[in-house]
Coordinates of C-alpha atoms in Angstrom, one line a residue:
Chain A
M19 CA 0.0 0.0 0.0
K20 CA 1.2 3.5 -0.8
R21 CA 2.4 5.6 2.1
P22 CA 0.1 8.3 3.2
L23 CA 0.8 11.9 2.2
V24 CA -1.1 14.3 4.4
G25 CA -2.1 17.8 3.3
I26 CA -2.5 20.3 6.1
V27 CA -4.7 23.2 5.0
D28 CA -2.9 26.5 5.7
Y29 CA -5.7 29.0 5.5
G30 CA -4.1 31.7 7.6
A31 CA -5.5 30.9 11.0
G32 CA -4.1 28.9 13.8
N33 CA -0.9 27.1 14.4
V34 CA -0.7 24.8 11.4
E35 CA 3.0 24.1 12.2
N36 CA 2.2 22.1 15.3
V37 CA 0.1 19.7 13.3
F38 CA 2.9 19.4 10.8
R39 CA 5.4 18.7 13.6
A40 CA 3.1 16.0 15.0
F41 CA 3.1 14.1 11.7
R42 CA 6.8 14.6 11.4
A43 CA 7.2 12.9 14.9
L44 CA 5.2 10.0 13.5
N45 CA 7.3 9.8 10.4
T46 CA 4.3 10.5 8.3
E47 CA 4.9 12.6 5.3
A48 CA 2.9 15.9 5.5
Q49 CA 2.9 19.2 3.7
L50 CA 1.2 22.6 4.4
V51 CA -1.0 23.5 1.5
S52 CA -2.8 26.8 0.8
N53 CA -3.8 26.3 -2.8
G54 CA -7.0 24.3 -3.3
A55 CA -5.8 23.1 -6.7
E56 CA -3.2 21.0 -5.0
F57 CA -5.5 19.1 -2.7
S58 CA -5.9 16.1 -5.0
Q59 CA -2.3 15.0 -4.6
F60 CA -2.9 14.2 -0.9
S61 CA -4.2 10.9 0.5
H62 CA -5.5 12.7 3.6
L63 CA -6.5 16.3 4.4
V64 CA -6.4 18.0 7.8
I65 CA -8.0 21.3 8.6
P66 CA -6.4 22.6 11.8
G67 CA -7.3 25.7 13.6
V68 CA -7.9 27.6 16.7
G69 CA -10.3 30.5 17.4
A70 CA -13.1 32.3 15.8
F71 CA -15.6 30.6 13.5
N72 CA -16.4 33.7 11.4
F73 CA -12.7 34.6 11.0
G74 CA -12.0 31.0 9.9
M75 CA -14.8 31.0 7.4
D76 CA -13.6 34.4 6.1
M77 CA -10.1 32.9 5.5
I78 CA -11.5 29.8 3.8
H79 CA -13.6 31.9 1.4
E80 CA -10.9 34.5 0.8
R81 CA -8.6 31.7 -0.4
E82 CA -11.4 30.0 -2.3
L83 CA -10.9 26.7 -0.4
A84 CA -14.5 25.6 0.2
A85 CA -15.1 24.1 -3.3
P86 CA -11.7 22.2 -3.3
I87 CA -12.5 20.8 0.2
H88 CA -15.8 19.6 -1.0
E89 CA -14.2 18.0 -4.0
F90 CA -11.6 16.2 -1.8
V91 CA -14.4 14.8 0.3
Q92 CA -16.4 13.7 -2.7
S93 CA -13.3 11.8 -3.9
G94 CA -13.8 9.6 -0.8
K95 CA -10.5 10.3 0.8
P96 CA -10.3 10.9 4.6
L97 CA -10.5 14.5 6.0
L98 CA -10.0 15.5 9.6
G99 CA -11.0 18.9 11.1
I100 CA -9.4 19.9 14.4
C101 CA -11.1 22.3 16.9
L102 CA -12.1 25.3 14.7
G103 CA -11.4 23.0 11.7
M104 CA -14.1 20.6 13.2
H105 CA -16.5 23.5 13.8
M106 CA -16.3 24.7 10.2
L107 CA -17.5 21.3 9.1
A108 CA -21.0 22.3 10.5
D109 CA -23.9 23.7 8.6
F110 CA -24.0 26.8 10.8
G111 CA -22.0 28.6 13.5
H112 CA -23.6 30.9 16.1
E113 CA -20.7 33.2 17.0
N114 CA -22.1 36.7 16.3
G115 CA -25.3 36.0 14.5
V116 CA -25.6 33.0 12.2
R117 CA -22.9 32.1 9.7
A118 CA -22.8 29.2 7.2
G119 CA -20.1 26.6 7.6
L120 CA -18.8 24.0 5.1
G121 CA -21.9 21.8 5.6
L122 CA -20.0 18.5 5.7
I123 CA -21.4 17.1 8.9
K124 CA -25.0 18.0 9.9
G125 CA -25.1 20.2 12.9
E126 CA -24.5 23.6 14.5
V127 CA -21.8 25.2 16.5
K128 CA -22.9 27.0 19.7
R129 CA -21.5 28.6 22.8
L130 CA -20.8 26.3 25.7
T131 CA -22.7 28.9 27.8
T132 CA -25.9 27.8 26.1
L133 CA -25.7 24.3 27.6
P134 CA -27.8 23.9 30.7
N135 CA -26.5 23.2 34.2
K136 CA -22.8 24.1 33.9
P137 CA -21.1 22.1 36.7
Q138 CA -19.5 24.4 39.2
S139 CA -16.0 22.9 38.8
E140 CA -16.0 23.6 35.0
T141 CA -14.9 26.8 33.5
I142 CA -15.5 28.5 30.1
P143 CA -13.4 28.3 28.0
H144 CA -13.2 24.6 28.5
M145 CA -9.5 24.5 28.8
G146 CA -7.4 21.5 29.8
W147 CA -7.2 17.8 29.5
D148 CA -10.3 15.7 29.6
R149 CA -11.4 12.1 29.1
T150 CA -13.4 11.1 26.1
E151 CA -15.8 8.2 25.9
P152 CA -16.4 6.2 22.8
V153 CA -20.0 6.0 21.6
A154 CA -20.9 2.6 20.3
K155 CA -21.3 2.9 16.5
S156 CA -20.1 1.4 13.3
G157 CA -17.5 2.9 11.0
T158 CA -13.8 3.6 11.6
I159 CA -13.2 4.4 15.3
I160 CA -10.2 6.7 15.7
D161 CA -10.9 7.7 19.3
L162 CA -10.8 4.7 21.7
G163 CA -11.5 6.9 24.7
E164 CA -8.5 8.6 26.2
D165 CA -7.2 11.9 27.7
Y166 CA -6.8 14.8 25.3
Y167 CA -6.2 18.5 25.5
F168 CA -9.3 20.8 24.9
A169 CA -9.3 24.6 24.5
H170 CA -12.7 26.0 23.3
S171 CA -15.7 28.1 24.2
F172 CA -18.0 26.6 21.5
Y173 CA -19.1 23.1 20.8
F174 CA -20.5 21.1 17.9
E175 CA -24.2 20.0 18.3
V176 CA -24.7 17.2 15.9
S177 CA -28.1 16.8 14.2
N178 CA -27.7 13.1 13.7
H179 CA -26.9 11.1 16.8
F180 CA -25.1 8.4 14.8
D181 CA -22.5 11.0 13.7
L182 CA -21.2 11.0 17.3
S183 CA -18.0 9.0 17.6
S184 CA -17.0 10.0 21.1
T185 CA -18.0 12.5 23.8
F186 CA -16.7 14.3 26.8
A187 CA -18.7 15.0 29.9
W188 CA -19.9 18.5 30.7
G189 CA -21.6 17.7 34.0
E190 CA -24.5 15.4 33.1
T191 CA -24.4 16.4 29.4
K192 CA -22.3 14.5 26.8
V193 CA -20.7 16.8 24.3
A194 CA -19.2 15.9 20.9
A195 CA -15.5 15.1 21.2
V196 CA -15.1 13.2 17.8
I197 CA -17.7 13.3 15.1
Q198 CA -17.7 11.3 11.9
S199 CA -19.8 11.1 8.8
D200 CA -18.4 8.7 6.2
N201 CA -14.9 9.9 5.3
V202 CA -15.3 13.2 7.2
T203 CA -14.0 13.3 10.8
G204 CA -13.8 16.2 13.3
A205 CA -12.0 16.3 16.7
Q206 CA -12.9 19.0 19.3
F207 CA -9.7 18.5 21.1
H208 CA -6.1 19.1 19.8
P209 CA -4.5 15.7 19.1
E210 CA -1.3 17.6 18.1
K211 CA -1.2 18.9 21.7
S212 CA -2.3 15.7 23.5
G213 CA 1.0 13.9 24.0
Q214 CA 1.4 10.3 23.0
Q215 CA -2.4 9.7 23.1
G216 CA -2.9 12.5 20.5
L217 CA -0.1 11.2 18.2
R218 CA -1.6 7.7 18.3
L219 CA -5.0 9.2 17.2
L220 CA -3.4 11.0 14.3
N221 CA -1.7 7.7 13.4
R222 CA -5.0 5.9 13.4
F223 CA -6.4 8.6 11.1
T224 CA -3.7 8.2 8.5
S225 CA -4.1 4.4 8.7
V226 CA -7.6 4.9 7.3
R227 CA -7.8 4.6 3.5
Chain B
M20 CA -28.2 17.2 21.7
V21 CA -27.2 13.9 23.2
T22 CA -29.5 12.5 25.9
P23 CA -27.9 12.9 29.3
Q24 CA -27.0 9.6 30.8
S25 CA -27.1 10.0 34.6
N26 CA -25.7 6.8 35.8
L27 CA -22.3 7.1 34.2
G28 CA -19.7 8.6 36.5
T29 CA -19.2 12.1 35.2
N30 CA -15.7 13.1 34.5
V31 CA -14.5 16.6 35.1
T32 CA -11.8 18.5 33.3
Y33 CA -8.5 17.5 34.8
K34 CA -6.4 19.9 36.9
R35 CA -3.2 20.9 35.1
I36 CA 0.3 20.7 36.4
I37 CA 2.3 23.2 34.5
S38 CA 6.1 23.7 34.2
R39 CA 7.0 27.4 34.3
I40 CA 10.2 28.2 32.5
D41 CA 11.6 31.7 32.8
F42 CA 14.3 32.3 30.3
K43 CA 16.8 34.8 28.9
D44 CA 18.1 34.0 25.5
T45 CA 18.1 30.2 25.5
K46 CA 19.0 29.8 29.1
V47 CA 16.5 28.9 31.8
I48 CA 16.9 31.2 34.7
K49 CA 15.4 31.4 38.1
G50 CA 15.7 34.0 40.8
I51 CA 13.9 34.9 44.0
Q52 CA 11.1 37.5 43.8
L53 CA 12.0 38.0 40.1
E54 CA 15.5 39.2 41.2
G55 CA 18.9 37.7 41.3
L56 CA 18.5 35.4 38.2
R57 CA 20.6 32.3 38.0
V58 CA 21.0 30.0 34.9
V59 CA 19.5 26.6 35.7
G60 CA 19.4 25.0 32.3
I61 CA 18.7 25.1 28.6
V62 CA 15.1 25.8 27.5
E63 CA 14.8 22.9 25.0
E64 CA 16.4 20.3 27.2
L65 CA 14.1 21.1 30.2
T66 CA 10.9 21.2 28.2
E67 CA 11.7 17.9 26.5
K68 CA 12.5 16.3 29.9
Y69 CA 9.3 17.6 31.5
Y70 CA 7.2 16.5 28.5
I71 CA 8.6 13.0 28.7
D72 CA 8.0 13.0 32.5
G73 CA 4.3 13.8 31.9
I74 CA 3.9 17.5 32.4
D75 CA 0.4 18.8 31.3
E76 CA 1.5 22.1 29.9
I77 CA 4.5 24.4 29.5
L78 CA 4.6 28.1 30.3
L79 CA 7.5 30.0 28.8
V80 CA 8.2 33.4 30.1
D81 CA 10.8 35.7 28.5
A82 CA 12.2 37.0 31.8
V83 CA 13.8 40.1 30.4
A84 CA 10.5 40.9 28.6
S85 CA 10.9 42.8 25.4
L86 CA 14.5 43.7 25.9
Y87 CA 15.5 41.2 23.3
E88 CA 14.7 40.6 19.6
K89 CA 11.5 38.7 19.2
S90 CA 13.2 36.5 16.6
V91 CA 15.0 34.8 19.4
L92 CA 11.7 34.0 21.0
V93 CA 10.3 32.6 17.7
E94 CA 13.3 30.3 17.3
I95 CA 13.0 29.0 20.9
I96 CA 9.3 28.2 20.4
R97 CA 10.0 26.4 17.1
S98 CA 12.7 24.4 18.7
V99 CA 10.6 23.5 21.8
T100 CA 7.6 22.4 19.9
T101 CA 9.6 20.0 17.7
N102 CA 9.6 17.3 20.4
C103 CA 7.0 18.6 22.9
F104 CA 3.3 17.8 22.2
V105 CA 1.6 19.5 25.0
P106 CA 0.1 23.1 25.1
I107 CA 2.6 25.9 25.3
T108 CA 1.9 29.4 26.7
V109 CA 4.3 32.1 25.9
G110 CA 4.7 35.4 27.7
G111 CA 7.1 38.3 28.1
G112 CA 6.8 41.6 26.3
V113 CA 4.2 40.9 23.6
R114 CA 2.9 44.3 22.6
T115 CA 1.4 44.0 19.1
L116 CA -0.8 41.6 17.1
E117 CA 2.0 41.1 14.7
Q118 CA 4.3 39.8 17.5
A119 CA 1.5 37.5 18.7
D120 CA 1.0 36.3 15.1
S121 CA 4.6 35.3 14.8
L122 CA 4.5 33.5 18.2
F123 CA 1.3 31.5 17.3
R124 CA 2.8 30.7 13.9
A125 CA 6.0 29.4 15.6
G126 CA 3.9 27.0 17.7
A127 CA 2.5 28.9 20.8
D128 CA -1.0 27.9 21.8
K129 CA -1.6 30.8 24.2
I130 CA 0.0 34.2 24.7
A131 CA 0.3 35.6 28.2
I132 CA -0.1 39.4 28.3
N133 CA 1.1 41.5 31.2
S134 CA 2.4 45.1 30.5
A135 CA 0.2 45.5 27.4
I136 CA -3.0 45.1 29.6
I137 CA -2.1 48.6 30.9
R138 CA -0.6 50.1 27.9
N139 CA -2.8 48.7 25.2
P140 CA -5.7 46.6 26.5
D141 CA -7.3 46.4 23.1
L142 CA -4.5 44.0 22.2
I143 CA -6.4 41.3 24.1
T144 CA -9.5 41.9 21.9
E145 CA -7.4 41.9 18.7
I146 CA -5.8 38.5 19.6
A147 CA -9.1 37.0 20.9
N148 CA -11.0 38.0 17.7
K149 CA -8.4 36.2 15.6
Y150 CA -7.3 33.2 17.7
G151 CA -10.2 32.9 20.2
N152 CA -10.5 33.8 23.8
Q153 CA -8.8 30.6 24.9
A154 CA -5.6 31.9 23.3
V155 CA -5.2 34.9 25.5
V156 CA -4.0 34.6 29.1
A157 CA -4.0 37.7 31.3
H158 CA -0.9 37.6 33.4
L159 CA -1.3 39.3 36.8
E160 CA 2.0 40.0 38.6
V161 CA 1.0 40.9 42.1
K162 CA 2.8 42.3 45.2
S163 CA 1.3 42.5 48.6
L164 CA 0.9 46.1 49.8
G165 CA -0.4 45.2 53.3
E166 CA -3.1 43.0 54.8
E167 CA -5.6 41.9 52.1
T168 CA -4.3 44.6 49.7
W169 CA -2.3 43.9 46.6
G170 CA -0.9 45.9 43.7
C171 CA -0.5 44.9 40.1
F172 CA 3.0 45.2 38.6
V173 CA 4.3 45.4 35.0
E174 CA 7.7 45.2 33.3
S175 CA 8.8 42.0 35.0
G176 CA 7.7 43.3 38.4
R177 CA 9.7 46.5 38.2
E178 CA 6.9 49.0 37.8
N179 CA 3.7 49.5 39.9
A180 CA 0.8 49.7 37.5
N181 CA -1.3 51.6 40.0
I182 CA -4.3 49.6 39.4
S183 CA -6.3 47.3 41.7
V184 CA -6.5 43.5 41.3
Q185 CA -10.3 44.0 40.8
D186 CA -9.8 46.4 37.9
W187 CA -7.1 44.3 36.3
V188 CA -9.3 41.3 36.3
S189 CA -12.4 43.1 35.1
I190 CA -10.5 44.9 32.3
S191 CA -8.9 41.7 31.1
E192 CA -12.1 39.8 31.2
S193 CA -14.2 42.4 29.4
K194 CA -11.6 42.7 26.7
G195 CA -11.8 39.0 26.0
A196 CA -9.1 37.1 28.0
G197 CA -9.8 33.4 28.4
E198 CA -7.6 32.6 31.4
F199 CA -5.7 34.3 34.2
L200 CA -2.2 33.5 35.3
V201 CA -1.5 34.7 38.8
T202 CA 2.1 35.4 39.8
S203 CA 2.8 36.4 43.4
I204 CA 6.0 38.4 43.2
D205 CA 6.5 38.0 47.0
R206 CA 6.5 34.2 46.7
D207 CA 8.4 33.8 43.4
G208 CA 11.3 31.4 43.9
T209 CA 10.7 31.1 47.6
K210 CA 9.1 27.6 47.6
L211 CA 7.1 28.8 50.6
G212 CA 3.8 27.9 49.1
P213 CA 1.3 30.2 47.4
D214 CA -0.3 33.3 48.8
L215 CA -3.7 31.6 49.4
D216 CA -5.4 34.9 50.4
L217 CA -4.5 36.4 47.1
L218 CA -5.6 33.3 45.1
K219 CA -8.9 33.2 47.0
K220 CA -9.5 36.9 46.4
I221 CA -9.0 36.4 42.6
R222 CA -11.2 33.3 42.5
T223 CA -14.0 35.5 43.8
L224 CA -13.5 38.0 41.0
T225 CA -13.9 35.7 38.0
D226 CA -15.3 32.5 36.7
L227 CA -12.6 32.1 34.1
P228 CA -9.9 29.3 34.3
L229 CA -7.2 30.3 36.8
V230 CA -3.6 29.2 37.0
A231 CA -1.5 29.9 40.1
S232 CA 2.2 30.5 40.0
S233 CA 4.9 31.2 42.6
G234 CA 6.1 29.4 45.6
F235 CA 5.0 25.9 44.9
R236 CA 7.2 23.3 46.4
T237 CA 4.9 20.4 47.5
A238 CA 1.9 18.6 46.2
S239 CA -0.2 19.7 49.3
Q240 CA 0.5 23.4 48.5
A241 CA -0.8 22.7 45.0
V242 CA -3.9 20.8 46.1
A243 CA -4.8 23.8 48.4
A244 CA -5.1 25.9 45.2
L245 CA -6.5 23.2 42.8
V246 CA -9.0 21.5 45.0
G247 CA -9.4 24.0 47.9
L248 CA -9.9 27.1 45.7
N249 CA -10.9 25.5 42.3
Y250 CA -7.9 26.7 40.4
Q251 CA -7.5 24.9 37.1
G252 CA -3.8 24.7 37.1
V253 CA -0.6 25.4 39.1
A254 CA 2.7 26.4 37.6
I255 CA 5.9 25.1 39.2
A256 CA 9.4 26.4 38.5
S257 CA 12.2 26.2 41.0
A258 CA 11.1 23.0 42.7
L259 CA 11.3 21.2 39.3
H260 CA 14.4 23.0 37.9
Y261 CA 16.4 22.3 41.1
G262 CA 15.2 18.7 41.1
L263 CA 13.6 19.0 44.6
I264 CA 10.7 17.0 43.2
S265 CA 10.0 15.3 39.9
V266 CA 6.9 15.8 37.7
E267 CA 5.8 12.3 38.5
E268 CA 6.2 12.6 42.3
F269 CA 4.4 15.9 42.2
K270 CA 1.5 14.5 40.2
K271 CA 1.3 11.4 42.2
G272 CA 1.1 13.5 45.4
C273 CA -1.6 15.8 44.0
A274 CA -3.7 12.8 42.8
S275 CA -3.4 11.1 46.2
M276 CA -4.9 14.2 47.8
G277 CA -7.9 14.4 45.5
A278 CA -6.8 16.4 42.5
Q279 CA -8.0 14.7 39.3
L280 CA -5.2 14.5 36.8
R281 CA -4.9 13.0 33.3
K282 CA -3.4 9.6 32.7
T283 CA 0.1 9.6 31.5

């Protein structure tokens, strides 16, 4: 089987270099890519990111990356969105008003403050390491339920329960940690910042063909 | 949304044990009360060691804040993040969005802001709009000015900012900071334990995540802040740098006293 070649979408937001370094530590070949016309040469695509939904979508459109991302997904190859990259997979984001996302996984991105019954010990932003719990489902499972690093004030509310791959606990509520719909996967946490557990997750992602 | 499942044990976000590394050029330095700095190691060597030992996060502070070319800082972050896959906060003299851009680009996950909160508080908003609130840490450097009274300092503790702790916290929060780092200048490098009165005071002022720095030598001192006052993290410097305790011993001690920590 051919070795994977990972494209890391460099759209001008977030620390793309950290994702690159994580793949380098795994001896997986990876390149930063900012030109959508080059996506087809990659076996896997990663959309990294931190921060603001609207800013991220502005960057995606400014660089005309939405159509090439959709084409990549239609080709059947695996795509992983991380944190903001995961959020932008949604139909809509509710940051300041409503903004359309890439519409690759059905759902909406909302503030953690809109969840009921915030446990007293939790803070917003949800910042730090947390345990995930796999949700029984079919498909490729890349999160076996481990400790990962989270840093976010928004969460992904899936429309279809079966798109949930794993969750983290927010008091009594289970919130999306990994979501998956066919070849599109999103991770709320930062695998590139989650020690050996995170590196192993990235390795499982690139083992998917 | 997912149906709540009540019978499963609910996990809370783990407490963070953070290694604080104050440096000048590529040398790790440590003084007492931010004075009398001594070289205790090389930045990259220590960060890699602490990472392997299971540290949860790294806090890098350019101790001579802004006196040096930012390009040095960028090189250090690049080098540190090559073999260290935990979050990294960088502080020390960040004054403009462009400087923050280059630090994020090099691999920083969060930027800690101190002097700029007084000189240019809108910088917090600019960074938060671009990178999210979770990427901006408001760094309080505090000295005791008498019983239950504290003053905020800037420029590595050299200059009184003449602003109350309350005002500092409320300005930072309203401008969009996502976390506070609390340095007690009186306790820095003393290993005498944290100023719990100060930490308690700040906990009453904000619901944001809080990280306590300065004075930590033992796990029980850390647990007093983490569990007793619901701090989200503690930053340790001297005790680790001088080998008085290892990351593993420290974490084991905290866990045995009820602080929930990640598996390493």
